[in-house]
Amino acid sequence: QVSDFLKKFGIATVAVNEDTPNCPVLWSVRAVLCFLLAPARILRQAIFEGRIPHLIVQPEQFTLNHGHLPKLARLLRDSKFVSRIARVAVDECHNIRNVGSSVNGRKPFRPAYGALPQLRIRLGKTTAWTFLSATVPDYIYNHIHQSLAIGPSPTIIRVSTNRPNLIYATHSLVGGRGNMHNLDLIVPKDFHPPMRLPKLVIFHGNKAETAIARQHINSLLPEALQNIGIVRHYHADMSREYLEDAYSSFADPDGTALILNATAGAGEGLDVEGINGVIIYGIASDIPTKSQWDGRAGRSTNAEAFCVQMVEPWVHEIDSSQLPIDPNDPDHPLSDAALTKKNPTKQERTGRASARHATSPECARVLQAEYYEDNSPEALHYTGRWCCDSSVHTGNMFALERFFLGPVHTEQPAPLPEKRKRTSYRPTKERPELEELLIEWRTEMHSRLTLRAIRPPTFILDSTAIKKLTMARASSITSAASITELLKQSSEWEYMWAEKLFNLISGYKPTVDKESEEDEPQPKRSRR
């Protein structure tokens, strides 16, 4: 952005971000653009005196950051500096509500956006404020208007939210998000130069998934094209050097990077021309987020681009016609549990409007226009081969294969082998008493045998059989036949002994030895 302001408009600009307060060298590096390696003190003085007319600033630079007050925030204590601030433009102002405020039980992800009202008070009435966003439905506008105490008659400029060159589609994730074969459609099986892959951004719900997806898509390429940077992943925990390299390669029309697996942060900061399409891997939590992600495709061009949202199987179980939508909070979570649970599931926290848009048979543009209350003549206009994949478009020949060279995955993943059930046994404390009863019973039965002189007691029950009977859980001994089956005995043995054994075992009632209970070691109590 700094480069754009300098090259396109000739405006001296400095970017102030999270690195700037704690790294004086970076202040001077930023100053190269205007002051040719000026030292940090000169840069600060230039900012203070207003000789740098334009600052691009993260909102965190106006509030406490990791317990420290950034340099820019300290400058705001000086009335002379404050008097030089003529205008403030808040880009992506929907973040004031969506990530700067507590919404539906969710803590603010970037509370500095929610602190902008304090900045407005500090700057005073003489500073003009402008709020900019492509995704401000009425309920978000009302929140901004109220929280920043905007006057009763602000100047409002509204243009259509419609991007006529975008084609919208919803596709079901076969087997869920964990089945990366859903992304096989990106790379054809016989891929080889001069074939060219589409330039794509794939949005994921977490950082780990970006790495897994990158690895999978990379493995689909011919060996000679693997690990050379065609497929990248991109999230905030990566080094600045890597992020800058990945971004520059992806932004360069002749760069190596063609497929970028990114998290939500790239949904607003990625302004790259020539992106052929966007894949949202898993349903978006709310409509403004989806719109921001979709908006990365087909920028600064009239060429058609596609936006495919791949949704989890549970999404299709939702009856969108039965979803009550509150106009003051259309992205209220599907489940009220998301308002109170510490870690709600994605299914619980997904917004109702988002679920409705993903499951409704209606035209995607109609749904979008209704959400943003876009009544402009161009709201439903489209210039691509299709508007969307909705069946309401008569004769719609839309198919994902028109955009991708690889196969669309339809095969369900093989079911995981069932876990072997752990055998359940009789409690250990009950076994010695039962063993004693069995040995006594065996002795008595042996004494009644006519041929006891040549048939030992083990003829009736050997030690292995006694062990099996004492270990078997009582609920598994349901009949004489169950004992025969457990001991793998003959029908003759069953006829002679099984019924007697069953009566003995089923009638056994463990006695509770209070004295032994008292002797059992008690769990140690931790000392305070």
Short mmCIF file of C-alpha atoms in Angstrom, two decimals:
data_model
loop_
_atom_site.label_atom_id
_atom_site.label_comp_id
_atom_site.label_asym_id
_atom_site.label_seq_id
_atom_site.Cartn_x
_atom_site.Cartn_y
_atom_site.Cartn_z
CA GLN A 1 0.00 0.00 0.00
CA VAL A 2 2.87 2.38 0.77
CA SER A 3 4.32 1.69 -2.65
CA ASP A 4 0.97 2.28 -4.34
CA PHE A 5 0.50 5.70 -2.73
CA LEU A 6 4.00 6.75 -3.71
CA LYS A 7 3.98 5.41 -7.27
CA LYS A 8 0.38 6.08 -8.24
CA PHE A 9 -0.39 9.27 -6.35
CA GLY A 10 2.98 10.70 -5.34
CA ILE A 11 1.95 10.92 -1.68
CA ALA A 12 4.72 10.49 0.88
CA THR A 13 3.49 7.62 3.04
CA VAL A 14 4.76 5.64 6.01
CA ALA A 15 3.25 2.38 7.28
CA VAL A 16 3.14 2.00 11.05
CA ASN A 17 2.46 -1.55 12.18
CA GLU A 18 3.12 -3.98 15.01
CA ASP A 19 6.88 -4.08 14.37
CA THR A 20 7.37 -0.35 14.32
CA PRO A 21 7.11 0.50 18.04
CA ASN A 22 9.73 -1.97 19.21
CA CYS A 23 12.22 -1.74 16.37
CA PRO A 24 13.79 1.70 15.75
CA VAL A 25 15.62 0.40 12.67
CA LEU A 26 12.33 -0.25 10.95
CA TRP A 27 11.29 3.34 11.48
CA SER A 28 14.30 4.44 9.46
CA VAL A 29 13.76 1.71 6.86
CA ARG A 30 10.21 2.93 6.31
CA ALA A 31 11.66 6.40 5.99
CA VAL A 32 13.71 5.38 2.94
CA LEU A 33 10.65 6.11 0.90
CA CYS A 34 10.73 9.76 1.93
CA PHE A 35 13.94 10.50 3.79
CA LEU A 36 16.63 8.18 2.36
CA LEU A 37 17.67 6.22 5.43
CA ALA A 38 16.80 8.96 7.89
CA PRO A 39 17.42 7.93 11.49
CA ALA A 40 14.44 7.06 13.68
CA ARG A 41 14.46 10.38 15.53
CA ILE A 42 14.20 12.27 12.21
CA LEU A 43 11.31 10.07 11.12
CA ARG A 44 9.48 10.62 14.40
CA GLN A 45 10.12 14.34 14.11
CA ALA A 46 8.86 14.31 10.52
CA ILE A 47 5.69 12.52 11.57
CA PHE A 48 5.24 14.90 14.48
CA GLU A 49 5.70 18.00 12.32
CA GLY A 50 3.32 16.72 9.66
CA ARG A 51 5.98 16.53 6.94
CA ILE A 52 4.77 13.00 6.17
CA PRO A 53 1.19 13.74 5.18
CA HIS A 54 -0.09 10.18 5.09
CA LEU A 55 0.21 7.33 7.59
CA ILE A 56 -1.11 3.80 7.09
CA VAL A 57 -1.69 2.58 10.62
CA GLN A 58 -2.97 -0.55 12.32
CA PRO A 59 -5.51 0.30 15.05
CA GLU A 60 -3.30 -1.49 17.60
CA GLN A 61 -0.86 1.44 17.33
CA PHE A 62 -3.31 3.62 19.25
CA THR A 63 -3.76 1.30 22.24
CA LEU A 64 -1.67 -0.65 24.72
CA ASN A 65 0.11 -3.41 22.84
CA HIS A 66 1.61 -6.25 24.93
CA GLY A 67 1.73 -3.92 27.90
CA HIS A 68 3.53 -1.14 26.02
CA LEU A 69 2.19 2.08 24.58
CA PRO A 70 3.35 2.37 20.93
CA LYS A 71 5.23 5.46 19.77
CA LEU A 72 2.31 6.71 17.71
CA ALA A 73 -0.03 6.46 20.70
CA ARG A 74 2.44 8.50 22.74
CA LEU A 75 2.46 11.18 20.04
CA LEU A 76 -1.29 11.54 20.54
CA ARG A 77 -0.57 13.01 23.96
CA ASP A 78 0.85 16.10 22.27
CA SER A 79 -1.84 18.59 21.31
CA LYS A 80 0.32 20.03 18.49
CA PHE A 81 0.51 16.63 16.80
CA VAL A 82 -3.21 16.01 17.31
CA SER A 83 -4.03 19.38 15.75
CA ARG A 84 -2.28 18.31 12.55
CA ILE A 85 -4.52 15.26 12.04
CA ALA A 86 -7.13 16.48 9.58
CA ARG A 87 -8.71 13.21 8.42
CA VAL A 88 -9.00 9.58 9.50
CA ALA A 89 -10.15 6.92 7.06
CA VAL A 90 -11.09 3.55 8.57
CA ASP A 91 -10.78 0.88 5.91
CA GLU A 92 -12.65 -2.42 6.36
CA CYS A 93 -14.78 -0.67 8.97
CA HIS A 94 -17.02 -3.74 9.37
CA ASN A 95 -14.24 -4.99 11.67
CA ILE A 96 -15.37 -2.48 14.31
CA ARG A 97 -18.23 -4.88 15.03
CA ASN A 98 -17.05 -8.21 13.66
CA VAL A 99 -13.64 -8.45 15.33
CA GLY A 100 -13.54 -5.40 17.60
CA SER A 101 -16.60 -6.14 19.72
CA SER A 102 -18.04 -9.04 21.69
CA VAL A 103 -20.47 -10.65 19.27
CA ASN A 104 -22.70 -13.63 20.09
CA GLY A 105 -20.59 -14.75 23.02
CA ARG A 106 -17.34 -14.46 21.06
CA LYS A 107 -14.55 -12.35 22.52
CA PRO A 108 -13.19 -9.59 20.25
CA PHE A 109 -10.37 -10.93 18.10
CA ARG A 110 -8.90 -7.45 17.57
CA PRO A 111 -10.22 -5.25 20.38
CA ALA A 112 -8.27 -2.26 19.05
CA TYR A 113 -11.00 -1.86 16.42
CA GLY A 114 -13.51 -1.59 19.24
CA ALA A 115 -11.37 1.13 20.85
CA LEU A 116 -11.68 3.50 17.87
CA PRO A 117 -14.44 5.50 19.61
CA GLN A 118 -11.85 6.56 22.22
CA LEU A 119 -9.52 7.69 19.43
CA ARG A 120 -12.34 9.71 17.90
CA ILE A 121 -12.93 11.48 21.20
CA ARG A 122 -9.22 12.23 21.60
CA LEU A 123 -8.90 13.73 18.11
CA GLY A 124 -11.90 15.98 18.61
CA LYS A 125 -14.65 17.32 16.38
CA THR A 126 -12.34 19.07 13.92
CA THR A 127 -11.03 15.76 12.52
CA ALA A 128 -13.08 14.36 9.64
CA TRP A 129 -13.77 10.63 9.67
CA THR A 130 -14.49 8.35 6.72
CA PHE A 131 -15.58 4.72 7.07
CA LEU A 132 -15.03 2.37 4.14
CA SER A 133 -16.08 -1.21 3.49
CA ALA A 134 -17.63 -3.37 0.81
CA THR A 135 -19.46 -5.46 3.40
CA VAL A 136 -21.60 -3.23 5.63
CA PRO A 137 -25.20 -4.46 5.85
CA ASP A 138 -27.56 -2.27 7.85
CA TYR A 139 -27.06 -4.03 11.18
CA ILE A 140 -23.28 -3.46 11.02
CA TYR A 141 -23.80 0.15 9.92
CA ASN A 142 -26.09 0.72 12.91
CA HIS A 143 -23.45 -0.69 15.25
CA ILE A 144 -20.75 1.60 13.83
CA HIS A 145 -23.06 4.61 13.89
CA GLN A 146 -23.95 4.04 17.53
CA SER A 147 -20.54 3.05 18.92
CA LEU A 148 -18.71 5.98 17.31
CA ALA A 149 -21.47 8.49 18.04
CA ILE A 150 -21.69 9.55 14.41
CA GLY A 151 -23.94 12.55 13.87
CA PRO A 152 -27.56 12.29 12.74
CA SER A 153 -26.91 13.13 9.09
CA PRO A 154 -23.61 11.71 7.83
CA THR A 155 -22.87 11.64 4.12
CA ILE A 156 -23.48 8.09 2.92
CA ILE A 157 -22.22 6.85 -0.45
CA ARG A 158 -23.52 3.40 -1.35
CA VAL A 159 -22.62 1.44 -4.43
CA SER A 160 -23.70 -2.03 -5.42
CA THR A 161 -21.99 -4.92 -3.65
CA ASN A 162 -22.32 -7.00 -6.81
CA ARG A 163 -19.20 -8.11 -8.66
CA PRO A 164 -20.65 -9.01 -12.08
CA ASN A 165 -17.61 -11.02 -13.22
CA LEU A 166 -17.82 -13.50 -10.33
CA ILE A 167 -19.49 -16.91 -10.64
CA TYR A 168 -20.71 -18.49 -7.39
CA ALA A 169 -21.00 -22.17 -6.51
CA THR A 170 -21.46 -24.41 -3.48
CA HIS A 171 -19.95 -27.89 -3.39
CA SER A 172 -20.19 -30.59 -0.74
CA LEU A 173 -16.98 -31.79 0.91
CA VAL A 174 -17.01 -35.55 0.46
CA GLY A 175 -16.08 -37.07 3.79
CA GLY A 176 -15.62 -33.69 5.46
CA ARG A 177 -12.73 -31.23 5.63
CA GLY A 178 -10.24 -33.90 6.63
CA ASN A 179 -10.50 -35.57 3.22
CA MET A 180 -8.01 -33.53 1.18
CA HIS A 181 -8.92 -35.44 -1.97
CA ASN A 182 -11.67 -32.82 -2.30
CA LEU A 183 -8.88 -30.58 -3.64
CA ASP A 184 -7.74 -33.07 -6.28
CA LEU A 185 -9.76 -31.15 -8.88
CA ILE A 186 -7.10 -28.41 -8.89
CA VAL A 187 -4.39 -30.50 -10.57
CA PRO A 188 -5.15 -32.78 -13.54
CA LYS A 189 -3.72 -36.30 -13.36
CA ASP A 190 -1.75 -35.82 -16.56
CA PHE A 191 -0.54 -32.31 -15.71
CA HIS A 192 2.50 -31.17 -17.66
CA PRO A 193 3.85 -27.92 -19.14
CA PRO A 194 2.70 -25.90 -21.02
CA MET A 195 -0.56 -26.63 -19.18
CA ARG A 196 -1.16 -23.90 -16.60
CA LEU A 197 -2.92 -24.15 -13.30
CA PRO A 198 -5.45 -21.47 -12.32
CA LYS A 199 -4.24 -18.85 -9.85
CA LEU A 200 -6.18 -19.67 -6.69
CA VAL A 201 -6.60 -18.62 -3.09
CA ILE A 202 -7.91 -21.38 -0.82
CA PHE A 203 -9.23 -20.15 2.51
CA HIS A 204 -8.99 -22.48 5.50
CA GLY A 205 -10.38 -22.34 9.01
CA ASN A 206 -7.08 -22.93 10.81
CA LYS A 207 -3.33 -22.69 10.30
CA ALA A 208 -2.63 -26.42 10.50
CA GLU A 209 -5.05 -27.10 7.65
CA THR A 210 -3.20 -24.68 5.35
CA ALA A 211 -0.02 -26.76 5.74
CA ILE A 212 -1.83 -30.07 5.21
CA ALA A 213 -3.57 -28.76 2.09
CA ARG A 214 -0.31 -27.34 0.70
CA GLN A 215 1.40 -30.68 1.16
CA HIS A 216 -1.45 -32.59 -0.49
CA ILE A 217 -1.77 -30.32 -3.53
CA ASN A 218 2.01 -30.25 -3.91
CA SER A 219 2.03 -34.07 -4.01
CA LEU A 220 -0.38 -34.00 -6.98
CA LEU A 221 2.18 -32.19 -9.13
CA PRO A 222 4.76 -34.04 -11.23
CA GLU A 223 7.87 -34.72 -9.17
CA ALA A 224 9.91 -32.15 -11.09
CA LEU A 225 7.42 -29.40 -10.13
CA GLN A 226 7.08 -30.28 -6.46
CA ASN A 227 8.56 -28.11 -3.70
CA ILE A 228 9.52 -25.23 -5.98
CA GLY A 229 6.93 -22.81 -4.62
CA ILE A 230 3.96 -23.40 -6.93
CA VAL A 231 1.81 -24.22 -3.90
CA ARG A 232 2.26 -22.07 -0.78
CA HIS A 233 0.61 -21.67 2.60
CA TYR A 234 0.23 -18.33 4.29
CA HIS A 235 -0.68 -17.38 7.85
CA ALA A 236 0.33 -14.98 10.61
CA ASP A 237 2.66 -17.33 12.50
CA MET A 238 5.12 -17.53 9.61
CA SER A 239 8.24 -15.41 9.38
CA ARG A 240 8.03 -11.97 7.80
CA GLU A 241 10.64 -13.01 5.23
CA TYR A 242 8.57 -16.02 4.16
CA LEU A 243 5.32 -14.06 4.00
CA GLU A 244 6.89 -11.30 1.91
CA ASP A 245 8.44 -13.85 -0.45
CA ALA A 246 5.18 -15.80 -0.80
CA TYR A 247 3.15 -12.65 -1.37
CA SER A 248 5.52 -11.15 -3.93
CA SER A 249 5.70 -14.44 -5.86
CA PHE A 250 1.91 -14.79 -5.84
CA ALA A 251 1.31 -11.14 -6.76
CA ASP A 252 3.82 -11.21 -9.62
CA PRO A 253 2.05 -12.15 -12.90
CA ASP A 254 5.16 -14.15 -13.80
CA GLY A 255 5.76 -15.47 -10.28
CA THR A 256 6.09 -19.13 -9.38
CA ALA A 257 3.34 -19.22 -6.75
CA LEU A 258 -0.06 -20.06 -8.21
CA ILE A 259 -1.97 -21.62 -5.31
CA LEU A 260 -2.09 -19.91 -1.93
CA ASN A 261 -3.56 -21.72 1.09
CA ALA A 262 -4.42 -18.96 3.54
CA THR A 263 -6.27 -18.24 6.75
CA ALA A 264 -8.83 -15.49 7.34
CA GLY A 265 -6.24 -12.70 7.59
CA ALA A 266 -5.62 -12.79 3.85
CA GLY A 267 -9.33 -12.20 3.23
CA GLU A 268 -8.86 -8.45 3.45
CA GLY A 269 -5.18 -7.77 2.88
CA LEU A 270 -4.68 -9.76 -0.31
CA ASP A 271 -5.15 -7.31 -3.17
CA VAL A 272 -3.72 -9.19 -6.15
CA GLU A 273 -4.74 -8.92 -9.77
CA GLY A 274 -5.35 -11.97 -11.92
CA ILE A 275 -6.69 -14.40 -9.31
CA ASN A 276 -8.83 -16.83 -11.29
CA GLY A 277 -10.78 -18.19 -8.38
CA VAL A 278 -11.33 -18.60 -4.67
CA ILE A 279 -12.08 -21.82 -2.82
CA ILE A 280 -13.55 -21.52 0.67
CA TYR A 281 -12.69 -24.86 2.29
CA GLY A 282 -15.48 -25.22 4.85
CA ILE A 283 -18.52 -23.00 5.28
CA ALA A 284 -17.77 -19.38 6.19
CA SER A 285 -18.92 -18.31 9.65
CA ASP A 286 -20.87 -15.31 8.34
CA ILE A 287 -21.78 -13.58 5.09
CA PRO A 288 -19.43 -10.55 5.38
CA THR A 289 -16.50 -12.95 5.82
CA LYS A 290 -17.57 -14.96 2.78
CA SER A 291 -18.01 -11.79 0.73
CA GLN A 292 -14.53 -10.58 1.68
CA TRP A 293 -13.00 -13.92 0.69
CA ASP A 294 -14.97 -14.08 -2.56
CA GLY A 295 -13.78 -10.56 -3.31
CA ARG A 296 -10.17 -11.70 -3.72
CA ALA A 297 -11.07 -13.22 -7.11
CA GLY A 298 -11.20 -11.31 -10.38
CA ARG A 299 -9.93 -7.99 -9.03
CA SER A 300 -9.04 -5.09 -11.35
CA THR A 301 -10.29 -7.00 -14.37
CA ASN A 302 -13.51 -7.81 -16.18
CA ALA A 303 -12.47 -11.41 -16.84
CA GLU A 304 -14.74 -13.97 -15.19
CA ALA A 305 -13.58 -15.58 -11.97
CA PHE A 306 -15.17 -18.19 -9.76
CA CYS A 307 -15.94 -18.49 -6.05
CA VAL A 308 -16.54 -22.03 -4.81
CA GLN A 309 -17.56 -22.66 -1.21
CA MET A 310 -16.95 -26.29 -0.20
CA VAL A 311 -19.19 -27.04 2.77
CA GLU A 312 -19.15 -29.79 5.36
CA PRO A 313 -21.70 -32.65 5.07
CA TRP A 314 -23.62 -31.47 8.15
CA VAL A 315 -24.53 -28.24 6.34
CA HIS A 316 -26.84 -30.15 4.00
CA GLU A 317 -28.78 -31.51 6.97
CA ILE A 318 -30.01 -27.98 7.72
CA ASP A 319 -33.48 -27.03 6.52
CA SER A 320 -32.88 -23.42 5.48
CA SER A 321 -36.62 -22.77 5.20
CA GLN A 322 -36.95 -23.37 8.95
CA LEU A 323 -34.12 -21.04 9.98
CA PRO A 324 -35.44 -17.89 11.70
CA ILE A 325 -33.32 -14.93 10.55
CA ASP A 326 -33.20 -11.87 12.81
CA PRO A 327 -32.67 -8.76 10.62
CA ASN A 328 -30.76 -7.16 13.52
CA ASP A 329 -28.46 -10.16 13.76
CA PRO A 330 -28.75 -12.33 10.63
CA ASP A 331 -25.53 -14.16 11.44
CA HIS A 332 -26.71 -15.29 14.86
CA PRO A 333 -25.18 -18.74 15.55
CA LEU A 334 -27.08 -21.85 14.54
CA SER A 335 -27.03 -22.97 18.16
CA ASP A 336 -27.48 -20.78 21.22
CA ALA A 337 -24.86 -23.00 22.86
CA ALA A 338 -22.28 -20.91 21.01
CA LEU A 339 -23.24 -17.95 23.19
CA THR A 340 -22.16 -19.63 26.41
CA LYS A 341 -19.82 -22.53 25.61
CA LYS A 342 -16.13 -21.87 26.02
CA ASN A 343 -15.23 -23.77 22.85
CA PRO A 344 -18.32 -24.18 20.66
CA THR A 345 -18.09 -26.41 17.62
CA LYS A 346 -18.06 -24.92 14.16
CA GLN A 347 -21.54 -26.30 13.59
CA GLU A 348 -22.77 -24.44 16.67
CA ARG A 349 -21.11 -21.09 15.92
CA THR A 350 -21.81 -20.86 12.16
CA GLY A 351 -24.18 -18.00 11.35
CA ARG A 352 -27.74 -18.69 10.24
CA ALA A 353 -27.57 -16.47 7.18
CA SER A 354 -24.40 -18.26 6.10
CA ALA A 355 -26.10 -21.65 6.48
CA ARG A 356 -29.16 -20.41 4.60
CA HIS A 357 -27.12 -19.11 1.68
CA ALA A 358 -25.21 -22.41 1.46
CA THR A 359 -28.33 -24.58 1.38
CA SER A 360 -30.92 -22.44 -0.37
CA PRO A 361 -31.84 -23.30 -3.98
CA GLU A 362 -32.25 -19.57 -4.68
CA CYS A 363 -29.88 -17.55 -6.85
CA ALA A 364 -26.69 -16.58 -4.98
CA ARG A 365 -26.90 -13.00 -6.25
CA VAL A 366 -30.49 -12.62 -5.10
CA LEU A 367 -29.56 -13.85 -1.62
CA GLN A 368 -26.57 -11.51 -1.50
CA ALA A 369 -28.60 -8.51 -2.64
CA GLU A 370 -31.22 -9.23 0.02
CA TYR A 371 -28.59 -9.53 2.75
CA TYR A 372 -26.92 -6.21 1.88
CA GLU A 373 -30.24 -4.58 0.96
CA ASP A 374 -28.78 -3.81 -2.43
CA ASN A 375 -31.66 -2.52 -4.54
CA SER A 376 -29.48 -1.01 -7.25
CA PRO A 377 -30.24 -1.82 -10.92
CA GLU A 378 -26.89 -3.64 -11.25
CA ALA A 379 -27.34 -5.84 -8.16
CA LEU A 380 -28.21 -8.95 -10.19
CA HIS A 381 -26.13 -8.24 -13.28
CA TYR A 382 -23.48 -10.76 -14.32
CA THR A 383 -21.01 -10.92 -17.20
CA GLY A 384 -19.66 -14.46 -16.86
CA ARG A 385 -20.94 -17.57 -18.57
CA TRP A 386 -23.09 -18.27 -15.52
CA CYS A 387 -24.46 -16.31 -12.60
CA CYS A 388 -24.18 -19.18 -10.12
CA ASP A 389 -24.93 -22.89 -9.81
CA SER A 390 -28.57 -22.36 -8.75
CA SER A 391 -31.20 -24.46 -10.50
CA VAL A 392 -33.45 -21.40 -10.77
CA HIS A 393 -31.46 -20.45 -13.85
CA THR A 394 -33.27 -22.40 -16.55
CA GLY A 395 -30.97 -24.49 -18.69
CA ASN A 396 -28.04 -23.87 -16.36
CA MET A 397 -25.17 -26.04 -17.62
CA PHE A 398 -22.88 -25.08 -14.76
CA ALA A 399 -20.32 -27.70 -13.68
CA LEU A 400 -17.15 -27.43 -11.61
CA GLU A 401 -15.30 -29.27 -14.36
CA ARG A 402 -15.59 -26.10 -16.45
CA PHE A 403 -13.16 -24.36 -14.08
CA PHE A 404 -10.84 -27.16 -13.01
CA LEU A 405 -8.74 -29.58 -15.01
CA GLY A 406 -8.63 -32.27 -12.33
CA PRO A 407 -11.29 -34.80 -11.32
CA VAL A 408 -14.09 -33.73 -8.98
CA HIS A 409 -13.85 -36.08 -6.01
CA THR A 410 -17.06 -38.04 -5.38
CA GLU A 411 -15.89 -41.25 -3.69
CA GLN A 412 -16.55 -41.55 0.02
CA PRO A 413 -13.42 -42.30 2.08
CA ALA A 414 -13.07 -45.87 3.34
CA PRO A 415 -14.51 -46.23 6.84
CA LEU A 416 -11.99 -46.45 9.63
CA PRO A 417 -11.61 -49.94 11.13
CA GLU A 418 -13.67 -50.36 14.24
CA LYS A 419 -11.71 -50.12 17.43
CA ARG A 420 -11.37 -53.44 19.15
CA LYS A 421 -13.66 -53.44 22.12
CA ARG A 422 -11.89 -53.92 25.38
CA THR A 423 -12.98 -57.08 27.21
CA SER A 424 -14.85 -56.36 30.40
CA TYR A 425 -13.98 -58.40 33.50
CA ARG A 426 -15.33 -59.03 37.01
CA PRO A 427 -13.94 -56.54 39.55
CA THR A 428 -10.64 -57.78 40.97
CA LYS A 429 -11.86 -57.57 44.58
CA GLU A 430 -14.63 -60.12 43.89
CA ARG A 431 -12.45 -62.79 42.32
CA PRO A 432 -10.68 -64.44 45.31
CA GLU A 433 -13.97 -65.20 47.07
CA LEU A 434 -15.51 -66.68 43.92
CA GLU A 435 -12.37 -68.71 43.25
CA GLU A 436 -12.59 -70.19 46.74
CA LEU A 437 -16.25 -71.14 46.17
CA LEU A 438 -15.42 -72.81 42.85
CA ILE A 439 -12.61 -74.85 44.39
CA GLU A 440 -14.91 -75.95 47.24
CA TRP A 441 -17.63 -76.84 44.73
CA ARG A 442 -15.14 -78.82 42.62
CA THR A 443 -13.95 -80.74 45.71
CA GLU A 444 -17.52 -81.62 46.65
CA MET A 445 -18.47 -82.68 43.11
CA HIS A 446 -15.32 -84.80 42.86
CA SER A 447 -16.13 -86.55 46.12
CA ARG A 448 -19.41 -87.74 44.58
CA LEU A 449 -17.79 -89.26 41.50
CA THR A 450 -17.88 -93.05 41.27
CA LEU A 451 -14.63 -93.02 39.31
CA ARG A 452 -12.93 -90.41 41.47
CA ALA A 453 -9.96 -92.71 42.03
CA ILE A 454 -8.96 -92.47 38.37
CA ARG A 455 -10.42 -89.06 37.55
CA PRO A 456 -8.75 -86.12 39.33
CA PRO A 457 -10.65 -82.91 40.32
CA THR A 458 -9.24 -81.21 37.21
CA PHE A 459 -11.51 -83.52 35.20
CA ILE A 460 -14.35 -81.29 36.37
CA LEU A 461 -12.58 -77.91 36.41
CA ASP A 462 -8.91 -77.25 35.85
CA SER A 463 -7.10 -74.12 37.07
CA THR A 464 -7.47 -72.38 33.69
CA ALA A 465 -11.24 -72.88 33.74
CA ILE A 466 -11.47 -71.55 37.31
CA LYS A 467 -9.50 -68.45 36.30
CA LYS A 468 -11.80 -67.81 33.32
CA LEU A 469 -14.91 -68.15 35.47
CA THR A 470 -13.63 -65.83 38.18
CA MET A 471 -12.60 -63.17 35.63
CA ALA A 472 -15.79 -63.29 33.55
CA ARG A 473 -18.14 -60.40 34.28
CA ALA A 474 -21.36 -61.57 35.92
CA SER A 475 -23.48 -60.13 33.09
CA SER A 476 -21.72 -62.43 30.60
CA ILE A 477 -22.77 -65.60 32.47
CA THR A 478 -26.39 -65.78 31.34
CA SER A 479 -27.00 -69.54 31.13
CA ALA A 480 -25.41 -72.97 31.44
CA ALA A 481 -24.69 -72.83 27.73
CA SER A 482 -22.75 -69.58 28.16
CA ILE A 483 -20.43 -71.36 30.61
CA THR A 484 -19.90 -74.22 28.15
CA GLU A 485 -19.09 -71.69 25.42
CA LEU A 486 -16.69 -69.75 27.67
CA LEU A 487 -14.76 -72.90 28.68
CA LYS A 488 -15.01 -74.54 25.22
CA GLN A 489 -16.35 -77.76 26.74
CA SER A 490 -18.21 -80.74 25.25
CA SER A 491 -21.95 -81.37 25.37
CA GLU A 492 -21.32 -84.27 27.77
CA TRP A 493 -19.49 -81.96 30.17
CA GLU A 494 -22.33 -79.43 29.84
CA TYR A 495 -24.88 -82.12 30.74
CA MET A 496 -22.96 -83.10 33.87
CA TRP A 497 -21.68 -79.81 35.28
CA ALA A 498 -22.78 -76.65 33.47
CA GLU A 499 -26.18 -76.21 35.13
CA LYS A 500 -24.72 -76.74 38.61
CA LEU A 501 -21.96 -74.20 37.91
CA PHE A 502 -24.46 -71.67 36.57
CA ASN A 503 -26.57 -71.93 39.73
CA LEU A 504 -23.47 -71.43 41.86
CA ILE A 505 -22.14 -68.41 39.95
CA SER A 506 -25.49 -66.69 39.41
CA GLY A 507 -26.26 -67.10 43.11
CA TYR A 508 -22.93 -65.68 44.18
CA LYS A 509 -23.29 -62.34 45.99
CA PRO A 510 -19.99 -60.66 46.83
CA THR A 511 -19.64 -59.80 50.48
CA VAL A 512 -18.28 -56.38 51.43
CA ASP A 513 -15.37 -56.70 53.80
CA LYS A 514 -15.46 -53.44 55.72
CA GLU A 515 -12.17 -54.19 57.39
CA SER A 516 -10.40 -54.73 54.07
CA GLU A 517 -11.98 -51.53 52.73
CA GLU A 518 -10.54 -49.61 55.61
CA ASP A 519 -7.15 -51.18 54.97
CA GLU A 520 -7.11 -50.06 51.34
CA PRO A 521 -4.67 -47.24 50.69
CA GLN A 522 -6.44 -43.90 50.40
CA PRO A 523 -5.48 -41.38 47.72
CA LYS A 524 -2.89 -38.93 48.91
CA ARG A 525 -4.09 -35.42 49.57
CA SER A 526 -2.01 -32.67 48.12
CA ARG A 527 -0.51 -30.30 50.62
CA ARG A 528 -1.36 -26.65 50.36
#
